[in-house]
Amino acid sequence: MERPAWAPRSIDISVPSVSRIYDYYLGGSHNFEVDREAARKAMAHLPGLPKIMQANRAFMRRAVRYAAGAGIEQFLDIGSGIPTFGNVHEVAQAARPGAHVVYVDHDPVAVAHSEAVLAGNEGADVVAADLRKPQEILSSPQVERLIDLNRPVALLLVAILHFVEDADDPYGTVAQLRDALAPGSLLILTHASYERIPLAPERAESAVDVYKDIRNPLIMRSRDEIARFFEGYDMVEPGLVPMPHWRPESASEDEDPYAFAGFAGVGTAA
């Protein structure tokens, strides 16, 4: 397989990547055949995966606009993925000029493309780091330059926590990040769940098995388990709901049924 110019030499292009699979679902071009093959295997069991990802991105944009409207000027997006249309910095800086945005991802392709997209943007940067090591993120030069932790921050954990296994203590990680942020900060979160998927559980489980096969287990949690991530936060109306139901800009009943497979919410730190 020929390595394209945009692919860092450090990555193994024969191994599927969650970030590049997500890019494929969204119609992006920064993925390889190995990623597309894994995505097609998952979609054979769960054909609505692209619709779920599109609903996820649409919620993210609505939540960022909500945060900007609430006066938030700082955004920390962990697990940001490969840049695509309607990125956080585009939405935030359009809604609130001068907003600062720091992206965080451990995928070298996502980091490389973020650096290219952000070239010349003094108010945004990217950190190569892992959600499971929050102190490394918070003490990074990029965060120290752009994020004042004594002022409210919008923390985005969008479609990332379902890739953190219980053994890695995702609840403790989210609590560490919460405790580092100023009162009035927001947690913007989405998470996959078997609840509301419009097909038999066995088929959905078969799609999840594809992620196990590429050594990126997808941890499906219940609504109650997802709600635990918001401990220490006051939920913003309408609470923790299927993604299209969070402050929709059009009639949510017109959405594809798969768009409701997963939960989204925003909380305000006390």
PDB file of C-alpha atoms in Angstrom:
ATOM      1  CA  MET A   1       0.000   0.000   0.000  1.00  0.00           C
ATOM      2  CA  GLU A   2       1.413   3.360  -1.025  1.00  0.00           C
ATOM      3  CA  ARG A   3       1.657   5.874   1.803  1.00  0.00           C
ATOM      4  CA  PRO A   4      -0.049   9.191   0.925  1.00  0.00           C
ATOM      5  CA  ALA A   5       1.805  12.415   1.650  1.00  0.00           C
ATOM      6  CA  TRP A   6      -0.592  13.342   4.473  1.00  0.00           C
ATOM      7  CA  ALA A   7       0.044  10.133   6.456  1.00  0.00           C
ATOM      8  CA  PRO A   8       2.781  10.529   9.117  1.00  0.00           C
ATOM      9  CA  ARG A   9       5.610   8.020   8.751  1.00  0.00           C
ATOM     10  CA  SER A  10       5.068   6.896  12.348  1.00  0.00           C
ATOM     11  CA  ILE A  11       1.656   5.294  11.741  1.00  0.00           C
ATOM     12  CA  ASP A  12       1.016   1.727  10.636  1.00  0.00           C
ATOM     13  CA  ILE A  13      -1.331   2.125   7.662  1.00  0.00           C
ATOM     14  CA  SER A  14      -2.120  -1.605   7.676  1.00  0.00           C
ATOM     15  CA  VAL A  15      -3.989  -1.324  11.001  1.00  0.00           C
ATOM     16  CA  PRO A  16      -7.490   0.238  11.211  1.00  0.00           C
ATOM     17  CA  SER A  17      -7.870   3.451  13.212  1.00  0.00           C
ATOM     18  CA  VAL A  18     -11.018   4.540  15.059  1.00  0.00           C
ATOM     19  CA  SER A  19     -10.432   8.155  13.974  1.00  0.00           C
ATOM     20  CA  ARG A  20     -10.080   7.211  10.314  1.00  0.00           C
ATOM     21  CA  ILE A  21     -13.124   4.903  10.455  1.00  0.00           C
ATOM     22  CA  TYR A  22     -15.109   7.830  11.900  1.00  0.00           C
ATOM     23  CA  ASP A  23     -13.766  10.017   9.075  1.00  0.00           C
ATOM     24  CA  TYR A  24     -15.057   7.454   6.563  1.00  0.00           C
ATOM     25  CA  TYR A  25     -18.530   7.418   8.157  1.00  0.00           C
ATOM     26  CA  LEU A  26     -18.647  11.218   7.783  1.00  0.00           C
ATOM     27  CA  GLY A  27     -17.657  11.059   4.122  1.00  0.00           C
ATOM     28  CA  GLY A  28     -14.060  12.201   4.661  1.00  0.00           C
ATOM     29  CA  SER A  29     -11.061  11.289   2.534  1.00  0.00           C
ATOM     30  CA  HIS A  30      -8.390  10.707   5.202  1.00  0.00           C
ATOM     31  CA  ASN A  31      -8.809   6.981   5.581  1.00  0.00           C
ATOM     32  CA  PHE A  32      -7.310   3.821   4.077  1.00  0.00           C
ATOM     33  CA  GLU A  33      -8.850   0.690   2.614  1.00  0.00           C
ATOM     34  CA  VAL A  34      -8.175  -1.125   5.895  1.00  0.00           C
ATOM     35  CA  ASP A  35     -10.333   1.498   7.665  1.00  0.00           C
ATOM     36  CA  ARG A  36     -13.051   1.309   5.032  1.00  0.00           C
ATOM     37  CA  GLU A  37     -13.090  -2.484   5.253  1.00  0.00           C
ATOM     38  CA  ALA A  38     -13.598  -2.357   9.048  1.00  0.00           C
ATOM     39  CA  ALA A  39     -16.311   0.293   8.639  1.00  0.00           C
ATOM     40  CA  ARG A  40     -18.136  -1.785   6.023  1.00  0.00           C
ATOM     41  CA  LYS A  41     -18.011  -4.839   8.321  1.00  0.00           C
ATOM     42  CA  ALA A  42     -19.577  -2.821  11.138  1.00  0.00           C
ATOM     43  CA  MET A  43     -22.168  -1.311   8.791  1.00  0.00           C
ATOM     44  CA  ALA A  44     -23.153  -4.775   7.567  1.00  0.00           C
ATOM     45  CA  HIS A  45     -24.567  -5.332  11.060  1.00  0.00           C
ATOM     46  CA  LEU A  46     -25.458  -1.729  11.914  1.00  0.00           C
ATOM     47  CA  PRO A  47     -26.200   0.089   8.637  1.00  0.00           C
ATOM     48  CA  GLY A  48     -27.153   3.316  10.377  1.00  0.00           C
ATOM     49  CA  LEU A  49     -23.646   4.041  11.709  1.00  0.00           C
ATOM     50  CA  PRO A  50     -23.085   7.059   9.396  1.00  0.00           C
ATOM     51  CA  LYS A  51     -26.422   8.527  10.543  1.00  0.00           C
ATOM     52  CA  ILE A  52     -25.382   8.095  14.178  1.00  0.00           C
ATOM     53  CA  MET A  53     -22.101   9.900  13.511  1.00  0.00           C
ATOM     54  CA  GLN A  54     -23.844  12.719  11.644  1.00  0.00           C
ATOM     55  CA  ALA A  55     -26.271  13.197  14.554  1.00  0.00           C
ATOM     56  CA  ASN A  56     -23.296  13.244  16.898  1.00  0.00           C
ATOM     57  CA  ARG A  57     -21.595  16.047  14.925  1.00  0.00           C
ATOM     58  CA  ALA A  58     -24.838  18.017  14.641  1.00  0.00           C
ATOM     59  CA  PHE A  59     -25.309  17.887  18.422  1.00  0.00           C
ATOM     60  CA  MET A  60     -21.711  18.996  18.944  1.00  0.00           C
ATOM     61  CA  ARG A  61     -22.240  22.092  16.802  1.00  0.00           C
ATOM     62  CA  ARG A  62     -25.478  22.985  18.631  1.00  0.00           C
ATOM     63  CA  ALA A  63     -23.807  22.521  22.011  1.00  0.00           C
ATOM     64  CA  VAL A  64     -20.818  24.691  21.046  1.00  0.00           C
ATOM     65  CA  ARG A  65     -23.151  27.453  19.906  1.00  0.00           C
ATOM     66  CA  TYR A  66     -25.044  27.111  23.200  1.00  0.00           C
ATOM     67  CA  ALA A  67     -21.778  27.398  25.147  1.00  0.00           C
ATOM     68  CA  ALA A  68     -20.686  30.464  23.178  1.00  0.00           C
ATOM     69  CA  GLY A  69     -24.095  32.044  23.737  1.00  0.00           C
ATOM     70  CA  ALA A  70     -23.719  31.382  27.461  1.00  0.00           C
ATOM     71  CA  GLY A  71     -20.493  33.404  27.485  1.00  0.00           C
ATOM     72  CA  ILE A  72     -17.933  30.585  27.251  1.00  0.00           C
ATOM     73  CA  GLU A  73     -14.816  31.671  25.370  1.00  0.00           C
ATOM     74  CA  GLN A  74     -12.588  28.606  25.959  1.00  0.00           C
ATOM     75  CA  PHE A  75     -13.092  25.142  24.482  1.00  0.00           C
ATOM     76  CA  LEU A  76     -11.140  21.955  25.252  1.00  0.00           C
ATOM     77  CA  ASP A  77     -12.096  19.183  22.819  1.00  0.00           C
ATOM     78  CA  ILE A  78     -10.634  15.821  23.874  1.00  0.00           C
ATOM     79  CA  GLY A  79     -10.839  13.032  21.319  1.00  0.00           C
ATOM     80  CA  SER A  80     -11.383  15.582  18.568  1.00  0.00           C
ATOM     81  CA  GLY A  81     -10.579  13.272  15.660  1.00  0.00           C
ATOM     82  CA  ILE A  82      -9.713  14.180  12.074  1.00  0.00           C
ATOM     83  CA  PRO A  83     -10.898  17.694  11.145  1.00  0.00           C
ATOM     84  CA  THR A  84     -14.027  17.820   9.025  1.00  0.00           C
ATOM     85  CA  PHE A  85     -16.601  20.454   8.108  1.00  0.00           C
ATOM     86  CA  GLY A  86     -18.013  22.354  11.092  1.00  0.00           C
ATOM     87  CA  ASN A  87     -15.124  21.873  13.495  1.00  0.00           C
ATOM     88  CA  VAL A  88     -15.331  23.249  17.033  1.00  0.00           C
ATOM     89  CA  HIS A  89     -13.016  26.190  16.348  1.00  0.00           C
ATOM     90  CA  GLU A  90     -15.045  27.196  13.281  1.00  0.00           C
ATOM     91  CA  VAL A  91     -18.337  27.127  15.179  1.00  0.00           C
ATOM     92  CA  ALA A  92     -16.970  28.695  18.380  1.00  0.00           C
ATOM     93  CA  GLN A  93     -14.996  31.486  16.709  1.00  0.00           C
ATOM     94  CA  ALA A  94     -17.900  32.335  14.404  1.00  0.00           C
ATOM     95  CA  ALA A  95     -20.275  32.572  17.382  1.00  0.00           C
ATOM     96  CA  ARG A  96     -17.761  34.283  19.691  1.00  0.00           C
ATOM     97  CA  PRO A  97     -14.834  35.945  17.888  1.00  0.00           C
ATOM     98  CA  GLY A  98     -11.636  35.577  19.871  1.00  0.00           C
ATOM     99  CA  ALA A  99     -12.629  32.221  21.369  1.00  0.00           C
ATOM    100  CA  HIS A 100      -9.750  29.889  22.209  1.00  0.00           C
ATOM    101  CA  VAL A 101      -9.892  26.205  21.245  1.00  0.00           C
ATOM    102  CA  VAL A 102      -7.518  23.356  22.076  1.00  0.00           C
ATOM    103  CA  TYR A 103      -7.991  19.990  20.408  1.00  0.00           C
ATOM    104  CA  VAL A 104      -6.628  16.772  21.928  1.00  0.00           C
ATOM    105  CA  ASP A 105      -6.167  13.430  20.194  1.00  0.00           C
ATOM    106  CA  HIS A 106      -3.745  10.517  20.349  1.00  0.00           C
ATOM    107  CA  ASP A 107      -4.126   9.578  16.658  1.00  0.00           C
ATOM    108  CA  PRO A 108      -1.129  10.959  14.695  1.00  0.00           C
ATOM    109  CA  VAL A 109      -3.280  11.491  11.574  1.00  0.00           C
ATOM    110  CA  ALA A 110      -5.823  13.525  13.549  1.00  0.00           C
ATOM    111  CA  VAL A 111      -3.053  15.610  15.129  1.00  0.00           C
ATOM    112  CA  ALA A 112      -1.237  16.186  11.814  1.00  0.00           C
ATOM    113  CA  HIS A 113      -4.400  17.328  10.075  1.00  0.00           C
ATOM    114  CA  SER A 114      -5.434  19.523  12.968  1.00  0.00           C
ATOM    115  CA  GLU A 115      -2.038  21.239  12.798  1.00  0.00           C
ATOM    116  CA  ALA A 116      -2.532  21.849   9.069  1.00  0.00           C
ATOM    117  CA  VAL A 117      -6.093  23.163   9.484  1.00  0.00           C
ATOM    118  CA  LEU A 118      -5.100  25.445  12.373  1.00  0.00           C
ATOM    119  CA  ALA A 119      -2.013  26.958  10.711  1.00  0.00           C
ATOM    120  CA  GLY A 120      -2.207  30.719  11.183  1.00  0.00           C
ATOM    121  CA  ASN A 121      -5.038  30.527  13.741  1.00  0.00           C
ATOM    122  CA  GLU A 122      -3.523  32.041  16.894  1.00  0.00           C
ATOM    123  CA  GLY A 123      -6.587  31.155  18.941  1.00  0.00           C
ATOM    124  CA  ALA A 124      -6.497  27.398  18.371  1.00  0.00           C
ATOM    125  CA  ASP A 125      -3.996  24.570  18.759  1.00  0.00           C
ATOM    126  CA  VAL A 126      -3.764  20.784  19.093  1.00  0.00           C
ATOM    127  CA  VAL A 127      -2.197  18.479  21.689  1.00  0.00           C
ATOM    128  CA  ALA A 128      -1.051  14.913  21.034  1.00  0.00           C
ATOM    129  CA  ALA A 129      -2.253  13.229  24.226  1.00  0.00           C
ATOM    130  CA  ASP A 130      -4.547  10.569  25.661  1.00  0.00           C
ATOM    131  CA  LEU A 131      -7.768  11.233  27.577  1.00  0.00           C
ATOM    132  CA  ARG A 132      -6.666   8.625  30.133  1.00  0.00           C
ATOM    133  CA  LYS A 133      -3.818  10.936  31.199  1.00  0.00           C
ATOM    134  CA  PRO A 134      -5.682  14.151  32.023  1.00  0.00           C
ATOM    135  CA  GLN A 135      -2.801  15.815  33.859  1.00  0.00           C
ATOM    136  CA  GLU A 136      -0.636  15.591  30.747  1.00  0.00           C
ATOM    137  CA  ILE A 137      -3.365  17.391  28.824  1.00  0.00           C
ATOM    138  CA  LEU A 138      -3.910  20.094  31.423  1.00  0.00           C
ATOM    139  CA  SER A 139      -0.190  20.810  31.818  1.00  0.00           C
ATOM    140  CA  SER A 140       0.569  20.850  28.089  1.00  0.00           C
ATOM    141  CA  PRO A 141       2.067  24.061  26.633  1.00  0.00           C
ATOM    142  CA  GLN A 142      -0.905  24.436  24.301  1.00  0.00           C
ATOM    143  CA  VAL A 143      -3.432  24.386  27.145  1.00  0.00           C
ATOM    144  CA  GLU A 144      -1.279  26.667  29.286  1.00  0.00           C
ATOM    145  CA  ARG A 145      -1.062  29.165  26.404  1.00  0.00           C
ATOM    146  CA  LEU A 146      -4.705  29.220  25.371  1.00  0.00           C
ATOM    147  CA  ILE A 147      -6.818  28.045  28.316  1.00  0.00           C
ATOM    148  CA  ASP A 148      -7.155  29.919  31.610  1.00  0.00           C
ATOM    149  CA  LEU A 149      -8.331  27.254  34.035  1.00  0.00           C
ATOM    150  CA  ASN A 150      -9.482  29.950  36.455  1.00  0.00           C
ATOM    151  CA  ARG A 151     -12.231  30.893  33.997  1.00  0.00           C
ATOM    152  CA  PRO A 152     -15.065  28.699  32.667  1.00  0.00           C
ATOM    153  CA  VAL A 153     -14.173  26.201  29.954  1.00  0.00           C
ATOM    154  CA  ALA A 154     -16.391  24.097  27.690  1.00  0.00           C
ATOM    155  CA  LEU A 155     -14.985  20.559  27.953  1.00  0.00           C
ATOM    156  CA  LEU A 156     -16.014  18.383  25.008  1.00  0.00           C
ATOM    157  CA  LEU A 157     -15.966  14.598  25.419  1.00  0.00           C
ATOM    158  CA  VAL A 158     -17.858  13.788  22.262  1.00  0.00           C
ATOM    159  CA  ALA A 159     -17.931  10.138  21.105  1.00  0.00           C
ATOM    160  CA  ILE A 160     -14.789   9.323  23.088  1.00  0.00           C
ATOM    161  CA  LEU A 161     -15.758   7.812  26.454  1.00  0.00           C
ATOM    162  CA  HIS A 162     -17.236   4.695  24.854  1.00  0.00           C
ATOM    163  CA  PHE A 163     -13.668   3.816  23.827  1.00  0.00           C
ATOM    164  CA  VAL A 164     -12.464   3.903  27.451  1.00  0.00           C
ATOM    165  CA  GLU A 165     -12.848   0.600  29.253  1.00  0.00           C
ATOM    166  CA  ASP A 166     -13.976   0.436  32.882  1.00  0.00           C
ATOM    167  CA  ALA A 167     -10.526  -0.875  33.841  1.00  0.00           C
ATOM    168  CA  ASP A 168      -9.105   2.515  32.799  1.00  0.00           C
ATOM    169  CA  ASP A 169     -11.453   4.334  35.207  1.00  0.00           C
ATOM    170  CA  PRO A 170     -13.313   6.673  32.838  1.00  0.00           C
ATOM    171  CA  TYR A 171     -15.380   8.100  35.710  1.00  0.00           C
ATOM    172  CA  GLY A 172     -12.270   9.015  37.653  1.00  0.00           C
ATOM    173  CA  THR A 173     -10.745  10.627  34.559  1.00  0.00           C
ATOM    174  CA  VAL A 174     -13.823  12.783  33.961  1.00  0.00           C
ATOM    175  CA  ALA A 175     -13.856  13.734  37.652  1.00  0.00           C
ATOM    176  CA  GLN A 176     -10.194  14.831  37.477  1.00  0.00           C
ATOM    177  CA  LEU A 177     -10.991  17.078  34.527  1.00  0.00           C
ATOM    178  CA  ARG A 178     -14.067  18.451  36.298  1.00  0.00           C
ATOM    179  CA  ASP A 179     -12.080  19.279  39.420  1.00  0.00           C
ATOM    180  CA  ALA A 180      -9.474  21.153  37.367  1.00  0.00           C
ATOM    181  CA  LEU A 181     -12.051  23.456  35.764  1.00  0.00           C
ATOM    182  CA  ALA A 182     -13.584  26.624  37.144  1.00  0.00           C
ATOM    183  CA  PRO A 183     -17.201  26.805  38.358  1.00  0.00           C
ATOM    184  CA  GLY A 184     -19.500  27.577  35.469  1.00  0.00           C
ATOM    185  CA  SER A 185     -17.556  25.309  33.109  1.00  0.00           C
ATOM    186  CA  LEU A 186     -19.579  23.050  30.822  1.00  0.00           C
ATOM    187  CA  LEU A 187     -19.297  19.345  30.077  1.00  0.00           C
ATOM    188  CA  ILE A 188     -20.495  18.516  26.544  1.00  0.00           C
ATOM    189  CA  LEU A 189     -20.759  14.752  26.128  1.00  0.00           C
ATOM    190  CA  THR A 190     -22.093  12.036  23.835  1.00  0.00           C
ATOM    191  CA  HIS A 191     -21.898   8.281  24.369  1.00  0.00           C
ATOM    192  CA  ALA A 192     -22.961   5.166  22.476  1.00  0.00           C
ATOM    193  CA  SER A 193     -25.634   2.910  23.935  1.00  0.00           C
ATOM    194  CA  TYR A 194     -27.646  -0.144  22.919  1.00  0.00           C
ATOM    195  CA  GLU A 195     -30.753   1.737  24.014  1.00  0.00           C
ATOM    196  CA  ARG A 196     -32.791   3.124  21.112  1.00  0.00           C
ATOM    197  CA  ILE A 197     -30.900   1.234  18.368  1.00  0.00           C
ATOM    198  CA  PRO A 198     -33.687   0.234  15.920  1.00  0.00           C
ATOM    199  CA  LEU A 199     -32.683  -3.398  15.380  1.00  0.00           C
ATOM    200  CA  ALA A 200     -32.202  -6.648  17.268  1.00  0.00           C
ATOM    201  CA  PRO A 201     -29.575  -6.507  20.046  1.00  0.00           C
ATOM    202  CA  GLU A 202     -27.629  -9.409  18.514  1.00  0.00           C
ATOM    203  CA  ARG A 203     -27.015  -7.436  15.312  1.00  0.00           C
ATOM    204  CA  ALA A 204     -25.865  -4.380  17.233  1.00  0.00           C
ATOM    205  CA  GLU A 205     -23.524  -6.575  19.284  1.00  0.00           C
ATOM    206  CA  SER A 206     -22.039  -7.942  16.050  1.00  0.00           C
ATOM    207  CA  ALA A 207     -21.126  -4.394  14.999  1.00  0.00           C
ATOM    208  CA  VAL A 208     -19.510  -3.809  18.388  1.00  0.00           C
ATOM    209  CA  ASP A 209     -17.513  -7.013  17.882  1.00  0.00           C
ATOM    210  CA  VAL A 210     -15.855  -5.441  14.818  1.00  0.00           C
ATOM    211  CA  TYR A 211     -14.279  -2.835  17.116  1.00  0.00           C
ATOM    212  CA  LYS A 212     -13.088  -5.578  19.466  1.00  0.00           C
ATOM    213  CA  ASP A 213     -11.444  -7.289  16.502  1.00  0.00           C
ATOM    214  CA  ILE A 214      -9.395  -4.155  15.729  1.00  0.00           C
ATOM    215  CA  ARG A 215      -8.425  -3.841  19.420  1.00  0.00           C
ATOM    216  CA  ASN A 216     -10.499  -0.720  20.042  1.00  0.00           C
ATOM    217  CA  PRO A 217     -13.364  -2.094  22.146  1.00  0.00           C
ATOM    218  CA  LEU A 218     -16.568  -0.094  21.959  1.00  0.00           C
ATOM    219  CA  ILE A 219     -18.084   0.026  25.456  1.00  0.00           C
ATOM    220  CA  MET A 220     -21.847   0.403  25.223  1.00  0.00           C
ATOM    221  CA  ARG A 221     -23.231   1.906  28.430  1.00  0.00           C
ATOM    222  CA  SER A 222     -26.793   2.394  29.648  1.00  0.00           C
ATOM    223  CA  ARG A 223     -28.345   5.811  30.095  1.00  0.00           C
ATOM    224  CA  ASP A 224     -27.890   5.537  33.868  1.00  0.00           C
ATOM    225  CA  GLU A 225     -24.209   4.650  33.449  1.00  0.00           C
ATOM    226  CA  ILE A 226     -23.706   7.594  31.096  1.00  0.00           C
ATOM    227  CA  ALA A 227     -25.472   9.933  33.525  1.00  0.00           C
ATOM    228  CA  ARG A 228     -22.786   9.142  36.136  1.00  0.00           C
ATOM    229  CA  PHE A 229     -20.273  11.120  34.063  1.00  0.00           C
ATOM    230  CA  PHE A 230     -22.247  14.245  34.993  1.00  0.00           C
ATOM    231  CA  GLU A 231     -21.713  13.910  38.749  1.00  0.00           C
ATOM    232  CA  GLY A 232     -20.833  17.378  40.034  1.00  0.00           C
ATOM    233  CA  TYR A 233     -22.651  19.067  37.168  1.00  0.00           C
ATOM    234  CA  ASP A 234     -26.131  20.570  36.947  1.00  0.00           C
ATOM    235  CA  MET A 235     -27.774  19.305  33.786  1.00  0.00           C
ATOM    236  CA  VAL A 236     -28.771  21.854  31.175  1.00  0.00           C
ATOM    237  CA  GLU A 237     -32.296  21.337  29.819  1.00  0.00           C
ATOM    238  CA  PRO A 238     -33.459  19.013  28.326  1.00  0.00           C
ATOM    239  CA  GLY A 239     -31.005  16.803  30.234  1.00  0.00           C
ATOM    240  CA  LEU A 240     -29.434  13.575  28.982  1.00  0.00           C
ATOM    241  CA  VAL A 241     -31.413  12.663  25.868  1.00  0.00           C
ATOM    242  CA  PRO A 242     -31.037  11.009  22.450  1.00  0.00           C
ATOM    243  CA  MET A 243     -28.882  13.290  20.308  1.00  0.00           C
ATOM    244  CA  PRO A 244     -31.593  14.764  18.044  1.00  0.00           C
ATOM    245  CA  HIS A 245     -33.675  15.707  21.108  1.00  0.00           C
ATOM    246  CA  TRP A 246     -31.038  18.069  22.523  1.00  0.00           C
ATOM    247  CA  ARG A 247     -32.244  21.550  21.548  1.00  0.00           C
ATOM    248  CA  PRO A 248     -33.042  20.606  17.940  1.00  0.00           C
ATOM    249  CA  GLU A 249     -33.018  23.240  15.225  1.00  0.00           C
ATOM    250  CA  SER A 250     -35.545  21.299  13.122  1.00  0.00           C
ATOM    251  CA  ALA A 251     -38.278  18.762  13.820  1.00  0.00           C
ATOM    252  CA  SER A 252     -36.542  15.781  15.434  1.00  0.00           C
ATOM    253  CA  GLU A 253     -39.284  13.406  14.252  1.00  0.00           C
ATOM    254  CA  ASP A 254     -37.900  13.899  10.729  1.00  0.00           C
ATOM    255  CA  GLU A 255     -34.576  12.346  11.755  1.00  0.00           C
ATOM    256  CA  ASP A 256     -33.490   8.885  10.679  1.00  0.00           C
ATOM    257  CA  PRO A 257     -34.302   6.346  13.463  1.00  0.00           C
ATOM    258  CA  TYR A 258     -30.598   5.519  13.827  1.00  0.00           C
ATOM    259  CA  ALA A 259     -29.834   9.108  14.828  1.00  0.00           C
ATOM    260  CA  PHE A 260     -31.469   8.391  18.208  1.00  0.00           C
ATOM    261  CA  ALA A 261     -29.002   5.585  19.049  1.00  0.00           C
ATOM    262  CA  GLY A 262     -26.855   7.234  21.688  1.00  0.00           C
ATOM    263  CA  PHE A 263     -27.181   9.892  24.380  1.00  0.00           C
ATOM    264  CA  ALA A 264     -26.085  13.513  24.578  1.00  0.00           C
ATOM    265  CA  GLY A 265     -26.067  16.078  27.328  1.00  0.00           C
ATOM    266  CA  VAL A 266     -24.557  19.283  28.650  1.00  0.00           C
ATOM    267  CA  GLY A 267     -23.853  19.992  32.306  1.00  0.00           C
ATOM    268  CA  THR A 268     -22.713  23.094  34.189  1.00  0.00           C
ATOM    269  CA  ALA A 269     -20.055  22.704  36.885  1.00  0.00           C
ATOM    270  CA  ALA A 270     -21.260  23.903  40.260  1.00  0.00           C
TER     271      ALA A 270
END
